[in-house]
PDB file of C-alpha atoms in Angstrom:
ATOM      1  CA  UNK Z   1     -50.991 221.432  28.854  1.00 71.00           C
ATOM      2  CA  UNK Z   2     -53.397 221.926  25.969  1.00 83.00           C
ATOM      3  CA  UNK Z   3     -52.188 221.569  22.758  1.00 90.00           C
ATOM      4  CA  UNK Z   4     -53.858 222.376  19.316  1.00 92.00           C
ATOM      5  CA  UNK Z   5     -53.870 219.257  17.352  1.00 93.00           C
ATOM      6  CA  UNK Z   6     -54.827 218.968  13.175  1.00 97.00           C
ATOM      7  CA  UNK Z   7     -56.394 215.971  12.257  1.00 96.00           C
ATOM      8  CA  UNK Z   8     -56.143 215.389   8.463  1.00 98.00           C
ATOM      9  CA  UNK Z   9     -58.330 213.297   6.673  1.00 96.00           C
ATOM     10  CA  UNK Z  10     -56.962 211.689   3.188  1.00 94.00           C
ATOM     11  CA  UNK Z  11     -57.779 209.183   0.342  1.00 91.00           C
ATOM     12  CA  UNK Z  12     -55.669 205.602   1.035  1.00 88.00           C
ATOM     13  CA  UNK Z  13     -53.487 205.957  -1.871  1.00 87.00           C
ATOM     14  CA  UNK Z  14     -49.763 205.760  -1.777  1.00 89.00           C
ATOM     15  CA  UNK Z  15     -48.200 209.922  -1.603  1.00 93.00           C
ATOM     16  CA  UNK Z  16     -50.889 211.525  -0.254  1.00 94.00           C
ATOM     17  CA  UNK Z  17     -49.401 212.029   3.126  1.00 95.00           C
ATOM     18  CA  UNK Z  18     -46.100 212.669   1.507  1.00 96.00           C
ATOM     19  CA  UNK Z  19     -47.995 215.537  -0.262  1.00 98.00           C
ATOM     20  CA  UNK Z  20     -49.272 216.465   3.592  1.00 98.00           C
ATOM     21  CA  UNK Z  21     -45.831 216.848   4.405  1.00 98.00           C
ATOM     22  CA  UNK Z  22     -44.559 218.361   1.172  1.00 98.00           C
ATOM     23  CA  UNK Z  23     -46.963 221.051   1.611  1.00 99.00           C
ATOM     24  CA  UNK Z  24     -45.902 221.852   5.203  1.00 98.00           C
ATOM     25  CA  UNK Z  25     -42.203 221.372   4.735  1.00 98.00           C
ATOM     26  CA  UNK Z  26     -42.440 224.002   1.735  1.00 98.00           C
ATOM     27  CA  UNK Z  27     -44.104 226.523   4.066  1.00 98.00           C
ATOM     28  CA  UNK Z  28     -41.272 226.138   6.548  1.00 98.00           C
ATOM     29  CA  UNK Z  29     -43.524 224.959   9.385  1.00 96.00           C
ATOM     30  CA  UNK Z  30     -42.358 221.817  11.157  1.00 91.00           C
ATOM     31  CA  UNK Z  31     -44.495 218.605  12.358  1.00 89.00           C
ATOM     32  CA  UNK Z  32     -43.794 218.335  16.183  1.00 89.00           C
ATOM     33  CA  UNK Z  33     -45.488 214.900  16.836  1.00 88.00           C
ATOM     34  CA  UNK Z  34     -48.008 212.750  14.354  1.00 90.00           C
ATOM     35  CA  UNK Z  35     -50.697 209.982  14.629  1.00 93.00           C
ATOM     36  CA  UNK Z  36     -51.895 207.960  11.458  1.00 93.00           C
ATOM     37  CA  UNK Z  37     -54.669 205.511  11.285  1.00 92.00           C
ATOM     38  CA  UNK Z  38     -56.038 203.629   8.544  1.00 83.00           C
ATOM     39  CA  UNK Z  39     -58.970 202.555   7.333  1.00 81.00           C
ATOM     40  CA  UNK Z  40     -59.862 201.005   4.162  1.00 80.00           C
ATOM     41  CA  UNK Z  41     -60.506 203.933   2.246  1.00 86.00           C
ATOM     42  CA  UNK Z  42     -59.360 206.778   3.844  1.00 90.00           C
ATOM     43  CA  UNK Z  43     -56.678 207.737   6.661  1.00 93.00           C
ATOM     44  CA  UNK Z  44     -56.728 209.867   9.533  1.00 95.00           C
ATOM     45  CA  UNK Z  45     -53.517 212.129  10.204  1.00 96.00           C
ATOM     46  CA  UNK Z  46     -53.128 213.390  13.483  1.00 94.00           C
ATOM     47  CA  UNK Z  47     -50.170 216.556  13.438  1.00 93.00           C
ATOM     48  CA  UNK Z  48     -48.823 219.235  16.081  1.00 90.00           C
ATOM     49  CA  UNK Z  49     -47.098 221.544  14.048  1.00 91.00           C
ATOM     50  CA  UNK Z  50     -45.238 224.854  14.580  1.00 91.00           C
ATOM     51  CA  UNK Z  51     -47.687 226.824  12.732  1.00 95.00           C
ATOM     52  CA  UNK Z  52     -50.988 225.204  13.181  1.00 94.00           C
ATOM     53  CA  UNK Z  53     -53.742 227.802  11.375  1.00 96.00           C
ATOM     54  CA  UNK Z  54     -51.106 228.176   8.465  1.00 98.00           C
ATOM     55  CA  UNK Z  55     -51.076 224.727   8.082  1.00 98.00           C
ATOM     56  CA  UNK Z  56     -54.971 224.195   7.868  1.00 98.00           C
ATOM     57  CA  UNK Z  57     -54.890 227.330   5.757  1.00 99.00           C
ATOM     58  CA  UNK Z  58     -52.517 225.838   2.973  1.00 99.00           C
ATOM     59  CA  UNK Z  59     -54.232 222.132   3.436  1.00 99.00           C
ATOM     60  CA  UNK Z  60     -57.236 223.386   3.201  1.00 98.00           C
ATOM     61  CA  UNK Z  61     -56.723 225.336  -0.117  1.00 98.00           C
ATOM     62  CA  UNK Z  62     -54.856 222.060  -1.517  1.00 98.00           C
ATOM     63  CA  UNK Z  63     -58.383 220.570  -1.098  1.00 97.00           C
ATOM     64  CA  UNK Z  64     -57.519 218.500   2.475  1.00 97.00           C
ATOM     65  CA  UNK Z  65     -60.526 218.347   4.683  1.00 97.00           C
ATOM     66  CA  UNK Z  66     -59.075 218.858   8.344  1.00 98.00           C
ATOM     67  CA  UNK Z  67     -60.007 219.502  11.734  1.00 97.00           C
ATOM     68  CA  UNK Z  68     -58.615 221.155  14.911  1.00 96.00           C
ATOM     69  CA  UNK Z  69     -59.119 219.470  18.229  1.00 92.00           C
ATOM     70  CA  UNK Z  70     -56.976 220.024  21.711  1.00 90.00           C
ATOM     71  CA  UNK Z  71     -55.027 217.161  22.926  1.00 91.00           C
ATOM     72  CA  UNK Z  72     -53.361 217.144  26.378  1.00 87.00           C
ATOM     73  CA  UNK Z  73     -49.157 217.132  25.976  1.00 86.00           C
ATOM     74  CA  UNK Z  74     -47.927 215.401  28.966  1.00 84.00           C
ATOM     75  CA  UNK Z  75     -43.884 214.389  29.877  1.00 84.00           C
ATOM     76  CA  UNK Z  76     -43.950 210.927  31.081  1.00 83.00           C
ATOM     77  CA  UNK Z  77     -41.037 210.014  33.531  1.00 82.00           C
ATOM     78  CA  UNK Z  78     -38.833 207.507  31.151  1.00 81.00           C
ATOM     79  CA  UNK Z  79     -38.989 204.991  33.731  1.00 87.00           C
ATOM     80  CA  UNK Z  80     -40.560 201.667  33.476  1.00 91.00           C
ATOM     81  CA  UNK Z  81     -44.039 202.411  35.136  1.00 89.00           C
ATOM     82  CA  UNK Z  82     -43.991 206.012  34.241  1.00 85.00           C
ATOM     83  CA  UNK Z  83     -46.638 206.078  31.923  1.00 87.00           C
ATOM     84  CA  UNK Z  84     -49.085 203.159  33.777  1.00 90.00           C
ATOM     85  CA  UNK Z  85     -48.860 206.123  36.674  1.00 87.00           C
ATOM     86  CA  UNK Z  86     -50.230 208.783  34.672  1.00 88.00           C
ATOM     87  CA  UNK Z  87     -53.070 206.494  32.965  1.00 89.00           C
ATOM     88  CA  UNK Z  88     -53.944 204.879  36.731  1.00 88.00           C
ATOM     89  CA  UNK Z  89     -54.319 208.486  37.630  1.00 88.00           C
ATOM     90  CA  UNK Z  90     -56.569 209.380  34.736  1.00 88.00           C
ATOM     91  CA  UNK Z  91     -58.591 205.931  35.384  1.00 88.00           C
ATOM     92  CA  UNK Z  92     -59.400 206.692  38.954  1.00 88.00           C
ATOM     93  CA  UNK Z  93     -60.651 209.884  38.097  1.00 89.00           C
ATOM     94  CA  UNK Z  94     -63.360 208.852  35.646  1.00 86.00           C
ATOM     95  CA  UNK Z  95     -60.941 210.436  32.754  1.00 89.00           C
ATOM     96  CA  UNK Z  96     -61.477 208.201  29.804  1.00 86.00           C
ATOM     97  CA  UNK Z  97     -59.029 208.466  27.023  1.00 90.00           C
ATOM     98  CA  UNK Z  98     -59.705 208.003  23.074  1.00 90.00           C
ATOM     99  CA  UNK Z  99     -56.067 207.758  21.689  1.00 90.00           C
ATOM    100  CA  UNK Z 100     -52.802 208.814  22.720  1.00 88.00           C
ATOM    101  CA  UNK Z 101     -49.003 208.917  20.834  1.00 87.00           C
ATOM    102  CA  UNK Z 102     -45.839 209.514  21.663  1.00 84.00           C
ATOM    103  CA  UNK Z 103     -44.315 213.293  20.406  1.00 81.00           C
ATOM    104  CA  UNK Z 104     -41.163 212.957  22.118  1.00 63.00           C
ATOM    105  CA  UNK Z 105     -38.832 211.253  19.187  1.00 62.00           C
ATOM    106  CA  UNK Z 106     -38.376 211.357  15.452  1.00 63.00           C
ATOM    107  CA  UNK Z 107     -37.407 207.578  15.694  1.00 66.00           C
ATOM    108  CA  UNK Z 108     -40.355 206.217  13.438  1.00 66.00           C
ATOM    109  CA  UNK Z 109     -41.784 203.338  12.938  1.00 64.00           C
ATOM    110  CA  UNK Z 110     -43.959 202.786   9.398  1.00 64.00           C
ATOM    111  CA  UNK Z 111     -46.370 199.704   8.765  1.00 66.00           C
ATOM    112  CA  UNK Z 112     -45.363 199.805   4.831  1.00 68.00           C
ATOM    113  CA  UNK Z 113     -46.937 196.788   2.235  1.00 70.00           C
ATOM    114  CA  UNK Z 114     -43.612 195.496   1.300  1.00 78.00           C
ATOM    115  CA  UNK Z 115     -41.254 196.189   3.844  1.00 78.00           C
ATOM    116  CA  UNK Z 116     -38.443 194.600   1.772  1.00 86.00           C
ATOM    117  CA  UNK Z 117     -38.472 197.083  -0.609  1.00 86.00           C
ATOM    118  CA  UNK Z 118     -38.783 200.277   1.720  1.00 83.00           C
ATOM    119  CA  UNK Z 119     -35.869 198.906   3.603  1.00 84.00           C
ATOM    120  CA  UNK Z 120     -34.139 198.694   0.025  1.00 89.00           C
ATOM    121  CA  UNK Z 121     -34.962 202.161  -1.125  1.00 86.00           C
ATOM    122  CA  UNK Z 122     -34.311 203.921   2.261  1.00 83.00           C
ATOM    123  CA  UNK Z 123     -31.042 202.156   3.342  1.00 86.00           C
ATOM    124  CA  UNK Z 124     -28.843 204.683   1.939  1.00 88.00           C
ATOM    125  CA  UNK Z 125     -30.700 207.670   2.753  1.00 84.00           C
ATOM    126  CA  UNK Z 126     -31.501 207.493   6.566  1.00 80.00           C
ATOM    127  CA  UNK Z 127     -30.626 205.278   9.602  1.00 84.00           C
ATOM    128  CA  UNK Z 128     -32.728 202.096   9.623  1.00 82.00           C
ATOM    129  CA  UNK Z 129     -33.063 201.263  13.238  1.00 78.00           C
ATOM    130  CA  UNK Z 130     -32.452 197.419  14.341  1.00 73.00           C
ATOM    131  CA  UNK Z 131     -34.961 195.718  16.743  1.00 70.00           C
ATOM    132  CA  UNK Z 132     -31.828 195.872  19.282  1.00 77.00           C
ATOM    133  CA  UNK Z 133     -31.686 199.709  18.579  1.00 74.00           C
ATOM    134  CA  UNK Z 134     -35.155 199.708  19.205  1.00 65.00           C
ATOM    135  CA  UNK Z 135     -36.072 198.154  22.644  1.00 68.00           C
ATOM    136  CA  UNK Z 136     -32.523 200.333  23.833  1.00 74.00           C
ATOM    137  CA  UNK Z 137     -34.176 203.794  23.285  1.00 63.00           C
TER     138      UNK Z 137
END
């Protein structure tokens, strides 16, 4: 179904999507699924929240620039296949698609600069999933 989507746009500088999430966090409303992509001076943050106008309300007035757009939610069969059948679909109807990500898990995986060091400073505060752990989900 149709789903209101935020996209975010921020600097590239290290906490500025921590103070994305700060911000929402504080206000109680939750991020249901996210997209980020980089560039080299700014990011893009993709977000389905709980509370979608209150969060472009209070990102707004902390000086974010954002956007709403509606992205199609779909559940995929978890079977190997499942999603090729619902993007064959799409294809043969002339339905082109410009990104998609996955809303379903909060197993996440971060592209960090030093990935040493983020696996030191987070080991004792969350679950660090193996590559085993991984490919089992």
């Amino acid at each position: 179904m149709k789903v209101k989507q935020l996209t975010v746009f921020l600097e590239n500088r290290s906490g500025r999507l921590a103070e994305v999430a700060d911000i929402l966090g504080q206000a109680g409303i939750n991020i249901r699924g996210f997209s980020t992509t980089e560039a080299a001076e700014y990011g893009i943050v993709r977000l389905i929240l709980t509370d979608p106008e209150r969060g472009r309300e209070l990102l707004h007035d902390a000086g974010f620039t954002t956007h709403f757009s509606e992205v199609l939610c779909v559940k995929v069969d978890d079977v190997p296949g499942g999603l090729a059948g619902v993007l064959e679909q799409l294809a043969a109807a002339g339905v082109s698609i410009d990104y998609l990500y996955s809303i379903s898990f909060w197993n996440i995986c971060f592209a960090v600069r030093d990935i040493d060091r983020a696996v030191e400073l987070l080991k004792d505060k969350v679950r660090l999933l193996s590559d085993a752990e991984v490919r089992a989900l």
